[in-house]
Each structure stands twice: as structure tokens, then as C-alpha cells.
PDB file of C-alpha atoms in Angstrom:
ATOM      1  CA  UNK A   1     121.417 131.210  88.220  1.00 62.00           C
ATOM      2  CA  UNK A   2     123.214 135.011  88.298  1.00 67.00           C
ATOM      3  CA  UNK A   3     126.553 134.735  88.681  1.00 74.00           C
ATOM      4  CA  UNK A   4     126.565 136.015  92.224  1.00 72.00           C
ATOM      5  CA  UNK A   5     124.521 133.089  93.083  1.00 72.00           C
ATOM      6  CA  UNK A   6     126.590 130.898  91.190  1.00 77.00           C
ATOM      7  CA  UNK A   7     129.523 132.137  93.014  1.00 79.00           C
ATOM      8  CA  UNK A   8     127.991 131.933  96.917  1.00 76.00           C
ATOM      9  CA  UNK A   9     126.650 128.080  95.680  1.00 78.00           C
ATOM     10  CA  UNK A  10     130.388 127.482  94.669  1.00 81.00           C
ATOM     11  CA  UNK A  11     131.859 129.231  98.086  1.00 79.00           C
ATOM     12  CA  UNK A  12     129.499 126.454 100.018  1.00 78.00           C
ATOM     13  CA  UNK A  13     130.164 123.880  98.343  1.00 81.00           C
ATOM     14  CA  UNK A  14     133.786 124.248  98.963  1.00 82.00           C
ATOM     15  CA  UNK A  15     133.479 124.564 102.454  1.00 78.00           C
ATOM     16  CA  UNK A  16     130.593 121.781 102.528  1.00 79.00           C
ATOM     17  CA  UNK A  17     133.569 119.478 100.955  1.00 82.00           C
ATOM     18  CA  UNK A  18     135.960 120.937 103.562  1.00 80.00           C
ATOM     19  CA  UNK A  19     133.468 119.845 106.654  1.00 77.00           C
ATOM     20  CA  UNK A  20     133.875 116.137 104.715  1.00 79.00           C
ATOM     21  CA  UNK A  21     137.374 115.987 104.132  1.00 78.00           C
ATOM     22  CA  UNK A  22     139.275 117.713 106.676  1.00 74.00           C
ATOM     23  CA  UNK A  23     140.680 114.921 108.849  1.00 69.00           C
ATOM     24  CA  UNK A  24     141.998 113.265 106.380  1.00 72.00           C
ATOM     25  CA  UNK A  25     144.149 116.461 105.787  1.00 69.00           C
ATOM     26  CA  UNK A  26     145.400 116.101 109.437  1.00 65.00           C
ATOM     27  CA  UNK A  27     148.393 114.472 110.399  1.00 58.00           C
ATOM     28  CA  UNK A  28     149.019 114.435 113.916  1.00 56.00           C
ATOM     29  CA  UNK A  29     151.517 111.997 115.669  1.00 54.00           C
ATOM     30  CA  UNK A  30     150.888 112.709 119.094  1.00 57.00           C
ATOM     31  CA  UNK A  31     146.560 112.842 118.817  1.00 55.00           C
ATOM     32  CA  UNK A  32     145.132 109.163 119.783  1.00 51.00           C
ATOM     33  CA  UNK A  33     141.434 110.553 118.816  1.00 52.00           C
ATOM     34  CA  UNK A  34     139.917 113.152 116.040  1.00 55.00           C
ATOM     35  CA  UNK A  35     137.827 116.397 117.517  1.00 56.00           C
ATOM     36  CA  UNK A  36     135.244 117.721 114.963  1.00 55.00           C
ATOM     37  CA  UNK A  37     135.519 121.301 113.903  1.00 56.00           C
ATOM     38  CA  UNK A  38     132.710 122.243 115.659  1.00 56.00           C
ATOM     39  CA  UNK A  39     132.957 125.518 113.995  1.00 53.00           C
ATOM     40  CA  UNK A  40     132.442 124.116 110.476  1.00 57.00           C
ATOM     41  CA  UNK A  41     129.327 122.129 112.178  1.00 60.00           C
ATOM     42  CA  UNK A  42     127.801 125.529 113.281  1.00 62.00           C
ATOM     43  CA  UNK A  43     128.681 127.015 109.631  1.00 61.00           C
ATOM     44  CA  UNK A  44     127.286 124.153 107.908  1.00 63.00           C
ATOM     45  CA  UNK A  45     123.716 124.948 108.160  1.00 70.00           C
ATOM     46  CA  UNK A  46     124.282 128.691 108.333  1.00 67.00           C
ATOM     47  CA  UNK A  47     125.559 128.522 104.842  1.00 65.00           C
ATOM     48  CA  UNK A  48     123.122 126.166 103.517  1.00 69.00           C
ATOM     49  CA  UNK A  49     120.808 128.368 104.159  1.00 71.00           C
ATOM     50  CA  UNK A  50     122.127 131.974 103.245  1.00 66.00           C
ATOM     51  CA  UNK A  51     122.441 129.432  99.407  1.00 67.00           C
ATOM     52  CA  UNK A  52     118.825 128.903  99.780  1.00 66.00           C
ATOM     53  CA  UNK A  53     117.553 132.571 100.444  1.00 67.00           C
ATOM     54  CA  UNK A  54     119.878 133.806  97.665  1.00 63.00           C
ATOM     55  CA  UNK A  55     119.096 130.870  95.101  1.00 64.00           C
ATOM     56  CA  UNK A  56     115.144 132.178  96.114  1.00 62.00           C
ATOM     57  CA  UNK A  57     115.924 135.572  95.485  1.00 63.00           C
ATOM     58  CA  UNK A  58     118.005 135.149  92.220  1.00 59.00           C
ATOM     59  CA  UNK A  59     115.233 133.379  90.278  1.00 58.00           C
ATOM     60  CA  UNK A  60     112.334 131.576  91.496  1.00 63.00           C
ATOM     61  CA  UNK A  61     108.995 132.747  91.229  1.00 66.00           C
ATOM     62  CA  UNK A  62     105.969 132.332  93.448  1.00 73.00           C
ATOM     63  CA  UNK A  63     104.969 129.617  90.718  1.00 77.00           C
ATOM     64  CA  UNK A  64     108.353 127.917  90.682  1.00 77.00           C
ATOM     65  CA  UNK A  65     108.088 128.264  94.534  1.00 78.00           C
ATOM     66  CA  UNK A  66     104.919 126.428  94.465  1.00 82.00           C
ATOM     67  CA  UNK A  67     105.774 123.438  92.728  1.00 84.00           C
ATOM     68  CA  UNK A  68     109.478 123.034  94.937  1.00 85.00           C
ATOM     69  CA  UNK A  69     106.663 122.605  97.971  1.00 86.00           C
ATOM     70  CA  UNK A  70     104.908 120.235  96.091  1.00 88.00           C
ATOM     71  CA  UNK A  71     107.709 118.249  95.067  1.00 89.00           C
ATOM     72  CA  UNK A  72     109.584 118.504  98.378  1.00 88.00           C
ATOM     73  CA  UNK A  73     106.542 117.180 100.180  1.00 88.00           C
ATOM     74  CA  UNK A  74     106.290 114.297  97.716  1.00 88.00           C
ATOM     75  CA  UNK A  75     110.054 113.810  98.158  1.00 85.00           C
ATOM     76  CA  UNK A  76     109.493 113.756 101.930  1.00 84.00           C
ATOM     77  CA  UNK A  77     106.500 111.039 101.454  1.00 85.00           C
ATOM     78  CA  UNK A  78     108.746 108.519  99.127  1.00 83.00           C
ATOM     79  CA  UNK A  79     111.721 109.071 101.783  1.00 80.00           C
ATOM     80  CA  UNK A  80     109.329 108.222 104.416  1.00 75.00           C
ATOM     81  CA  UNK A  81     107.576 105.143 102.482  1.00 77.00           C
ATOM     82  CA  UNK A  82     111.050 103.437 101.585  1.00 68.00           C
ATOM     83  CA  UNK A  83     113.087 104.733 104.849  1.00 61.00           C
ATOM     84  CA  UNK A  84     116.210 103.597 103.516  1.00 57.00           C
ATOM     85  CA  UNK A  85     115.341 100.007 104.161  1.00 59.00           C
ATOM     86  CA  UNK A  86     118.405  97.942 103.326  1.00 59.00           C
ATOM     87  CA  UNK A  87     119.826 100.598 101.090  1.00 60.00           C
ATOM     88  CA  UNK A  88     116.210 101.266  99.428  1.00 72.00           C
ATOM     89  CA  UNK A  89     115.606 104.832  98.717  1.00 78.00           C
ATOM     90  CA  UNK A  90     113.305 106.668  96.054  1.00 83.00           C
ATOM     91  CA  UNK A  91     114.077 110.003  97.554  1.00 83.00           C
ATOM     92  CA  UNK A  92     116.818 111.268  94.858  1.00 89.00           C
ATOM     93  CA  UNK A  93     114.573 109.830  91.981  1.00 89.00           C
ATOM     94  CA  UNK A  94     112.347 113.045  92.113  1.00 91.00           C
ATOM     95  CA  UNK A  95     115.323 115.352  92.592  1.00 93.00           C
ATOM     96  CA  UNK A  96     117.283 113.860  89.671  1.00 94.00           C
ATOM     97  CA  UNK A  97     113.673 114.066  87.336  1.00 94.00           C
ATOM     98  CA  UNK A  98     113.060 118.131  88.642  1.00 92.00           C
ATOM     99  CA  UNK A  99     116.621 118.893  88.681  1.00 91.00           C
ATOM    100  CA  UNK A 100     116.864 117.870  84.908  1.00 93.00           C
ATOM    101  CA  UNK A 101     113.999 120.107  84.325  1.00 91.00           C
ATOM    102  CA  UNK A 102     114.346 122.785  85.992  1.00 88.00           C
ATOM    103  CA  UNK A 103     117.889 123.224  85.653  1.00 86.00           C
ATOM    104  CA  UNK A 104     120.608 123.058  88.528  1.00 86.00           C
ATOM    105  CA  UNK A 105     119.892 125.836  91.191  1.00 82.00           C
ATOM    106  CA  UNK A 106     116.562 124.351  91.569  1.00 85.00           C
ATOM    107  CA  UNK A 107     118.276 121.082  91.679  1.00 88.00           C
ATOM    108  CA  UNK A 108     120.318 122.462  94.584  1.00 87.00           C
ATOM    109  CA  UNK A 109     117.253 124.059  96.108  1.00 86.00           C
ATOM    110  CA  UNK A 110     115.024 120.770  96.259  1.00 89.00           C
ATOM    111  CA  UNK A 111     117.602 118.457  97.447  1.00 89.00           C
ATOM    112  CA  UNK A 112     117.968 120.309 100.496  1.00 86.00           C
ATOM    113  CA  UNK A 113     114.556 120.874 101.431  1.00 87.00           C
ATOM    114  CA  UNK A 114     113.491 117.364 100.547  1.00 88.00           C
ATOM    115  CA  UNK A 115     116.084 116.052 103.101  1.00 87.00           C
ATOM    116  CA  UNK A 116     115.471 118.506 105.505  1.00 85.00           C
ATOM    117  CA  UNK A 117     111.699 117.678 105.731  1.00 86.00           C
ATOM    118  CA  UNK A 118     111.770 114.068 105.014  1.00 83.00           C
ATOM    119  CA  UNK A 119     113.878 114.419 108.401  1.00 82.00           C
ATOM    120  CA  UNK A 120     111.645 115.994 109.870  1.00 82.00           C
ATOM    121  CA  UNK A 121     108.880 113.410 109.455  1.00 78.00           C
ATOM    122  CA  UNK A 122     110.814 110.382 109.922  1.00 73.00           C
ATOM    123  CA  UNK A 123     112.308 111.855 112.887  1.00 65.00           C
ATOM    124  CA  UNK A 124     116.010 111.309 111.135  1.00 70.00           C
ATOM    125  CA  UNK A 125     117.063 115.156 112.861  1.00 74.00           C
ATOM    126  CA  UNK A 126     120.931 114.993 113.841  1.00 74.00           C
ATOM    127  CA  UNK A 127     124.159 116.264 113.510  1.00 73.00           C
ATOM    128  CA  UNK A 128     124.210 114.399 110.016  1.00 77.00           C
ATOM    129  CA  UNK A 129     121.447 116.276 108.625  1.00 82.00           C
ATOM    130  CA  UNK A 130     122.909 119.221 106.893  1.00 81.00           C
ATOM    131  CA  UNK A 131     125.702 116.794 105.410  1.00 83.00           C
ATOM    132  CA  UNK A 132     122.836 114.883 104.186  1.00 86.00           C
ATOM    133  CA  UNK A 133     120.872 118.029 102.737  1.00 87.00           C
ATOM    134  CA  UNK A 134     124.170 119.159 101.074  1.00 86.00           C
ATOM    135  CA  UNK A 135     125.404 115.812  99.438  1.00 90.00           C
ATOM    136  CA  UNK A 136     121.860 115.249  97.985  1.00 90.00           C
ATOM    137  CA  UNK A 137     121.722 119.232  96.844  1.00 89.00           C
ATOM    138  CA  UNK A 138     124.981 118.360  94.776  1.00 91.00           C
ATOM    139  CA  UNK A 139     122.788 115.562  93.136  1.00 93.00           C
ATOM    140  CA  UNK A 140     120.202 117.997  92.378  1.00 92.00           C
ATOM    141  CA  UNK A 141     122.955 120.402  91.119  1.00 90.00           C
ATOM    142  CA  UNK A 142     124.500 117.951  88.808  1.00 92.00           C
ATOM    143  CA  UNK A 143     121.307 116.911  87.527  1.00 93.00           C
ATOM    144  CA  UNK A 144     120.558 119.776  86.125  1.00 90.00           C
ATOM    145  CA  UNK A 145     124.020 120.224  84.643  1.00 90.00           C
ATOM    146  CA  UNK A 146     124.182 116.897  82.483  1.00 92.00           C
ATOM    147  CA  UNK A 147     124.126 117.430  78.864  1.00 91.00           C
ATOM    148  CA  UNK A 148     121.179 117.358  76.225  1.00 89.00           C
ATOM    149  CA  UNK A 149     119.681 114.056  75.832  1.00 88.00           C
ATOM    150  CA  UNK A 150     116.133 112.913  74.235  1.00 88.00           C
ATOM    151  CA  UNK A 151     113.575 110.468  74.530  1.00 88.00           C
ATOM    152  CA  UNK A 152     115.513 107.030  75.882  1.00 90.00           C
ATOM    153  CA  UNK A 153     118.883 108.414  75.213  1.00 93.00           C
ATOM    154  CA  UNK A 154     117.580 110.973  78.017  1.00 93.00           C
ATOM    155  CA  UNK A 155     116.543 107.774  80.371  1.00 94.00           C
ATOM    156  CA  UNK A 156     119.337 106.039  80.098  1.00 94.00           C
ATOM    157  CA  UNK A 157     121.898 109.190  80.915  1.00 95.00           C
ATOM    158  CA  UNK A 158     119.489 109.915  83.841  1.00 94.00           C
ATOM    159  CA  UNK A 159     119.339 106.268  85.058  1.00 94.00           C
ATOM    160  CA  UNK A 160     123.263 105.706  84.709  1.00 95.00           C
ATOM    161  CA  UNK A 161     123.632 109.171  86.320  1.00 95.00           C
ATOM    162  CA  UNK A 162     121.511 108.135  89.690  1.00 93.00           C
ATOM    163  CA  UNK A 163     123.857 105.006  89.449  1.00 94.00           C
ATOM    164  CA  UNK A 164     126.990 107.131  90.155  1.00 94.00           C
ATOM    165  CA  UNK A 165     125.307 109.735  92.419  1.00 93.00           C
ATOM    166  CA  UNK A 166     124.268 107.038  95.041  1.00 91.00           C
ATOM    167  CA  UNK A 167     127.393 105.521  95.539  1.00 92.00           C
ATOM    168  CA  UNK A 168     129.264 108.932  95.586  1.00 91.00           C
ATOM    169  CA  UNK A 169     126.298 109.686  98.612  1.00 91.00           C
ATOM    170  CA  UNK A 170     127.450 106.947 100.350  1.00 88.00           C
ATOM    171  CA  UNK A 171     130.920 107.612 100.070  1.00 88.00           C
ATOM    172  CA  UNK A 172     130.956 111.099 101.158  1.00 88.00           C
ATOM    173  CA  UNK A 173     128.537 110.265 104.102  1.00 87.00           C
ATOM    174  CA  UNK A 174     130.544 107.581 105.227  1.00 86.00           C
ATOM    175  CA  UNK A 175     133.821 110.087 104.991  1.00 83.00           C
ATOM    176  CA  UNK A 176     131.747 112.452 107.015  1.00 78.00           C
ATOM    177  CA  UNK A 177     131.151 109.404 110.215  1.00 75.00           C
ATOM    178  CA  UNK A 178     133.965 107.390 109.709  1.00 77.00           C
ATOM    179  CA  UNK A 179     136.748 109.553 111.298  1.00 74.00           C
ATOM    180  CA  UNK A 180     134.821 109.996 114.761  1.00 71.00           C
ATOM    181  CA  UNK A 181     134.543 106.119 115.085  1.00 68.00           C
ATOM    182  CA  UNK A 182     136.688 104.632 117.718  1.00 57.00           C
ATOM    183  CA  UNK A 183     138.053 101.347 117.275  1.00 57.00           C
ATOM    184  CA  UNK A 184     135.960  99.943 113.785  1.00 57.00           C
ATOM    185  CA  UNK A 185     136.227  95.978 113.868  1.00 57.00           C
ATOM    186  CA  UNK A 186     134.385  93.904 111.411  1.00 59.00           C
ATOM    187  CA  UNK A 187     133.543  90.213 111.875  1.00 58.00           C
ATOM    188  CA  UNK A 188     135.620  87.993 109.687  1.00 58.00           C
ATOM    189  CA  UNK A 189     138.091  91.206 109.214  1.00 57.00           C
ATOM    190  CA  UNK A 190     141.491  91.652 111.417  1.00 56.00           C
ATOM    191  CA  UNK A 191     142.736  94.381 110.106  1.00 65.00           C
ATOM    192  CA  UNK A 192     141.943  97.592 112.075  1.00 72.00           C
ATOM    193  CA  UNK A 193     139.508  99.856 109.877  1.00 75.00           C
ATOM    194  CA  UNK A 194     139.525 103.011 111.930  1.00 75.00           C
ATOM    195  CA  UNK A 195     140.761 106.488 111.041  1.00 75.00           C
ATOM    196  CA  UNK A 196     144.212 106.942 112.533  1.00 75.00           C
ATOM    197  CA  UNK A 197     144.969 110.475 112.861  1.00 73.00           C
ATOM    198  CA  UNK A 198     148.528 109.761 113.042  1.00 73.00           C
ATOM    199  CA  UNK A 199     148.706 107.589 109.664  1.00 75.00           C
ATOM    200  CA  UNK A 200     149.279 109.721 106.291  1.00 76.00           C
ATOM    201  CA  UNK A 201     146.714 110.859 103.973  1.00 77.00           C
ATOM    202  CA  UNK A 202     147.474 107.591 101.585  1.00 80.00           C
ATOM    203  CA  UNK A 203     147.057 105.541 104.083  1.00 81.00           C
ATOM    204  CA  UNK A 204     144.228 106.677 105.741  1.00 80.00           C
ATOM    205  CA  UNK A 205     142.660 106.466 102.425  1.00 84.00           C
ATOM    206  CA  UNK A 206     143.356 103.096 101.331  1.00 85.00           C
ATOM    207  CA  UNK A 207     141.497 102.399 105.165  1.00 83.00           C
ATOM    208  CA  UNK A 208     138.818 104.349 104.190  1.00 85.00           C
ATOM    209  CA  UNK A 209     138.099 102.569 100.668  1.00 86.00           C
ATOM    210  CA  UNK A 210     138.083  99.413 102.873  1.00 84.00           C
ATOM    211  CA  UNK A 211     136.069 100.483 105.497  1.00 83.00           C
ATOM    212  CA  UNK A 212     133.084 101.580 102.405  1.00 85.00           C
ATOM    213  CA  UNK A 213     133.414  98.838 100.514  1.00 86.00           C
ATOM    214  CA  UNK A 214     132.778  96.469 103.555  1.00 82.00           C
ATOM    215  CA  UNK A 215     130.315  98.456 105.337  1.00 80.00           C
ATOM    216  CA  UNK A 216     127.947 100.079 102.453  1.00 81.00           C
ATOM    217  CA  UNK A 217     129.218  99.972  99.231  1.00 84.00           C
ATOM    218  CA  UNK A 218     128.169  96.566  98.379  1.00 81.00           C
ATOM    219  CA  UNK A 219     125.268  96.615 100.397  1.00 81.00           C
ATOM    220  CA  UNK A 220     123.239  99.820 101.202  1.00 84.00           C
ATOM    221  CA  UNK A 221     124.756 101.779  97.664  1.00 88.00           C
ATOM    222  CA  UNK A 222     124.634  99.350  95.324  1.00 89.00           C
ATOM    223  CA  UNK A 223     120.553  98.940  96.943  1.00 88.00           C
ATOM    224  CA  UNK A 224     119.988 102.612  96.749  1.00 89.00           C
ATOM    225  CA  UNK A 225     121.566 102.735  93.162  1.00 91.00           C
ATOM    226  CA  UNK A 226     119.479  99.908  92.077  1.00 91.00           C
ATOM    227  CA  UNK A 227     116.245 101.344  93.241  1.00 90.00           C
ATOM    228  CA  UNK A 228     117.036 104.647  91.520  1.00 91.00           C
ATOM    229  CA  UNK A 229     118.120 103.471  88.459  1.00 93.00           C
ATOM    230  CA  UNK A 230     115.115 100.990  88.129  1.00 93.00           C
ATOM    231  CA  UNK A 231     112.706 104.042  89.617  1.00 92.00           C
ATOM    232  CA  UNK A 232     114.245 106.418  86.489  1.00 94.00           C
ATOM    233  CA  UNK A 233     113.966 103.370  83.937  1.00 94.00           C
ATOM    234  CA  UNK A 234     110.062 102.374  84.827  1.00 93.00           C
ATOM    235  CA  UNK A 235     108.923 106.263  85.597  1.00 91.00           C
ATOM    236  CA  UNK A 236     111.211 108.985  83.951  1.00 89.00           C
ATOM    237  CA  UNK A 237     109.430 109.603  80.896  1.00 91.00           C
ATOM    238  CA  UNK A 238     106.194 109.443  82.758  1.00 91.00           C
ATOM    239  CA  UNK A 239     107.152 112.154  85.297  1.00 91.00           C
ATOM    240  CA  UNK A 240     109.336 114.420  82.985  1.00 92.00           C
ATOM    241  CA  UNK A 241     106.087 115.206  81.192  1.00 90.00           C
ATOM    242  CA  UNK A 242     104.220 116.569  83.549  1.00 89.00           C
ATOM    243  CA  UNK A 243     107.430 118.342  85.215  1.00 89.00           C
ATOM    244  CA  UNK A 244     107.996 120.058  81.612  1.00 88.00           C
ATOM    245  CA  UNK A 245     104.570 120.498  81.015  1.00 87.00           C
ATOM    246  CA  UNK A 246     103.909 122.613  84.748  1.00 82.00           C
ATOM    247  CA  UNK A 247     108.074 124.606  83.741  1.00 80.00           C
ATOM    248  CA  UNK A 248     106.317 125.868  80.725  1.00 78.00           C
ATOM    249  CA  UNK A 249     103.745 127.421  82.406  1.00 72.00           C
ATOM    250  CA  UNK A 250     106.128 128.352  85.577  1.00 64.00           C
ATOM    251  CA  UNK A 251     108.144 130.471  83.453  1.00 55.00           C
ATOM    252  CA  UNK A 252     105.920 132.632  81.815  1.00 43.00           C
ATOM    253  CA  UNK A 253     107.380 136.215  81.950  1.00 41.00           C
ATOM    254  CA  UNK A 254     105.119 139.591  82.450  1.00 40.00           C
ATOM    255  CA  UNK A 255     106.496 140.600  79.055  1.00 36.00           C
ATOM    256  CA  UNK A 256     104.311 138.505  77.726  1.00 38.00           C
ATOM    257  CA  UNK A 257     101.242 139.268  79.446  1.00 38.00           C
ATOM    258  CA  UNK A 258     101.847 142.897  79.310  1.00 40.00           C
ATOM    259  CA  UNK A 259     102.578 143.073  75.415  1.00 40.00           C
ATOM    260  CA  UNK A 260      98.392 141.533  75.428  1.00 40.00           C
ATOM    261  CA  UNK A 261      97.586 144.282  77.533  1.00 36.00           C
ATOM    262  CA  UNK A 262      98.789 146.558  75.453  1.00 39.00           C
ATOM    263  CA  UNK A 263      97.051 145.123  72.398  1.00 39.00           C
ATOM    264  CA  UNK A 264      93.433 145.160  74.121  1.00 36.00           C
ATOM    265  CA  UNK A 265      93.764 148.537  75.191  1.00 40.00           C
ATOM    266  CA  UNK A 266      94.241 149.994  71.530  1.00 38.00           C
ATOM    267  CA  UNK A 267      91.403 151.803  70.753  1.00 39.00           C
ATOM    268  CA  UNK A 268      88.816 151.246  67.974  1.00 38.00           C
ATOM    269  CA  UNK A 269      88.551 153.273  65.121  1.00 39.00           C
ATOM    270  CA  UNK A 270      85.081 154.538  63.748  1.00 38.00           C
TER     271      UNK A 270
END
């Protein structure tokens, strides 16, 4: 990445946590419901994508280009096979496996247009989508920031790392839905699990860690963390060599080619 990409991916991020966060930074005695920032919604997308045009521009070639279609359309296949299914989802395997190889604005690239196409074929378009491509970009991201690891030391990192990622997924999804639900009641629970916009930022947090640990924490994450760990355990090593195998030839520079140019254009002598 440049470091004017790295800057604009840092500016969205921020405000992509800000679109996440923001009621809980609300305290309002006198509001009985939470409005979305409806600006922020529009923004959302509009700055996921001005981080995908300049990410394009700043370094990937028509070959890296090629392969991020390839592996987003295989992303959008293993999204569609497992669905989500009880907290079953391959899709972040891939995007951990390319994002280690080729490095985190890649990362950040795929995990946004795997999400956005899997939704497209499995017809999971809403107003959720472009938290959904952002959260799993950040996966992408971090993947490719993780330090150096080899042969099952490199497994194992990747493995525990998909562990983390898909609860934090969860998490931040839930924090994005939570706030605009009305009246949250759980069988067998009496306690009152909604956002309160008139409650502090403590306690609307200690609500919060309730309402995820109840509702998908222990269920649909600890499913989706299982599945990727298992998928990085059983198939890492045997889909980090062909990924490393196609960035070797993906980053071959025209110094390189031109330098043999220049040698079979020398001239003989006698």
C-alpha cells in the first residue's frame, strides 16, 4: 500500500467503526427510541468504494486483478454452499489464506467484494451489506498484517487468528442491529436486553455483552469460528501453495522483462 492509500483505508475505517458505535455514544434522557444516522448509511458504501478504486489504483495489476475475480467468485460459491447455516461459514477461510499472501490491501480488497457478490447470489442485499463487506475487509486487512510464521507454526497462527476474527464479526454486527431493536425479550430471560438510549455508555454495554452472548456468541460464532479454524487446519497449507505459487508470478515487474530485452537486442559481433 502507498501511504496515501494507507491513509484513505485508515479515514474509512474510522468512520466504518463510527457507523457501529455511535449510539452507544448517545445519551439522551428524553429519546424513548434510536434514529440511524442515515447520513453515515449513505456514506458507508460511498467510502467503501472510493477505498476500493484507490487500493486498485495504488497497486494491483491486471494479473493481481485477475486472480481477486477468481477468488471472489470462489468466495461467493463457499458463502453460497454453507449460507451461514447455524453459524457455518467458509467464506472468511479464503480471505484469511489470500490476505496472508498477498498482504493486507488485498486483504481489504477481497473481503469486500467477496461479501458484496456472495450477496448478490444468495440474495442477502440490505441495509446490512456494506457493514458486512467492511467488518470482513478488516479480516482481510489483519490477515495480511499478522507476523512471519512457517510451515505449522504458520497454520496454527492462521487457524487461532480466524478463531478471534469470527467472534469479533459477530460482535460488531450484532452492535450494528442491536440498537434499532425495540423491546429484545428472550425466553427463560427477564431482564430487558434492549438498547436504552437513555442508560449510560457502561450500562448499555454490560446489556450489550448480554444480549451477544445469549443470542450468537455461543451459538452462530463459536459455529462460524469452528468451521474456520477446522477449514484453515485441514486446507491451509494446501491452498497457500498455489496462492504463493500464482503471487510469484503476479508480481513480476517490467524491469525484469525489459532488462531481457535489452540483452537480445545486443548485436553480434563478426
Amino acid at each position: 500500500m502507498t501511504s496515501r492509500s494507507a491513509l484513505i483505508l485508515a479515514i474509512a475505517s474510522l468512520i466504518g467503526l463510527i457507523t457501529l458505535v455511535w449510539p452507544l455514544l448517545l445519551n439522551d434522557p428524553t429519546s424513548t427510541r434510536v434514529q440511524p444516522p442515515f447520513v453515515f448509511l449513505a456514506l458507508l458504501p460511498v467510502v467503501v468504494a472510493v477505498v476500493l478504486a484507490e487500493l486498485a489504483q495504488g497497486g494491483l495489476d491486471p494479473r493481481v486483478l485477475a486472480i481477486l475475480g477468481v477468488l471472489t467468485a470462489i468466495d461467493a460459491v463457499l458463502r453460497g454452499i454453507s449460507a451461514g447455516t447455524g453459524g457455518v461459514e467458509l467464506v472468511f477461510f479464503l480471505i484469511i489464506l489470500a490476505g496472508r499472501v498477498y498482504g493486507p490491501a488485498f486483504g481489504f480488497v477481497l473481503g469486500c467484494t467477496s461479501l458484496f457478490v456472495s450477496a448478490l447470489v444468495t440474495a442477502g442485499v440490505g441495509p446490512w451489506l456494506p457493514y458486512q463487506m467492511l467488518c470482513s475487509a478488516w479480516i482481510g486487512l489483519g490477515a495480511g498484517l499478522l507476523p512471519r510464521a512457517h510451515g505449522r507454526a504458520e497454520i496454527a497462527l492462521l487457524a487461532a487468528y480466524g478463531v478471534v476474527v469470527s467472534y469479533l464479526y459477530g460482535l460488531l454486527l450484532n452492535l450494528q442491529g442491536w440498537p434499532l431493536l425495540a423491546g429484545v425479550a428472550i425466553p427463560g430471560h427477564h431482564e430487558q436486553l434492549a438498547f436504552d438510549p437513555a442508560a449510560s455508555l457502561g450500562e448499555n454495554l454490560v446489556v450489550f455483552v448480554k444480549y451477544t452472548l445469549i443470542t450468537s456468541t455461543t451459538s452462530y460464532d463459536t459455529m462460524r469460528a469452528i468451521t474456520t479454524a477446522v477449514a484453515i487446519t485441514l486446507l491451509g497449507a494446501a491452498v497457500l501453495t498455489p496462492l504463493r505459487r500464482a503471487a510469484r508470478r503476479a508480481t513480476v515487474t517490467g524491469s525484469v522483462s525489459g532488462r531481457a530485452t535489452e540483452a537480445v537486442d545486443v548485436p553480434s559481433v563478426g
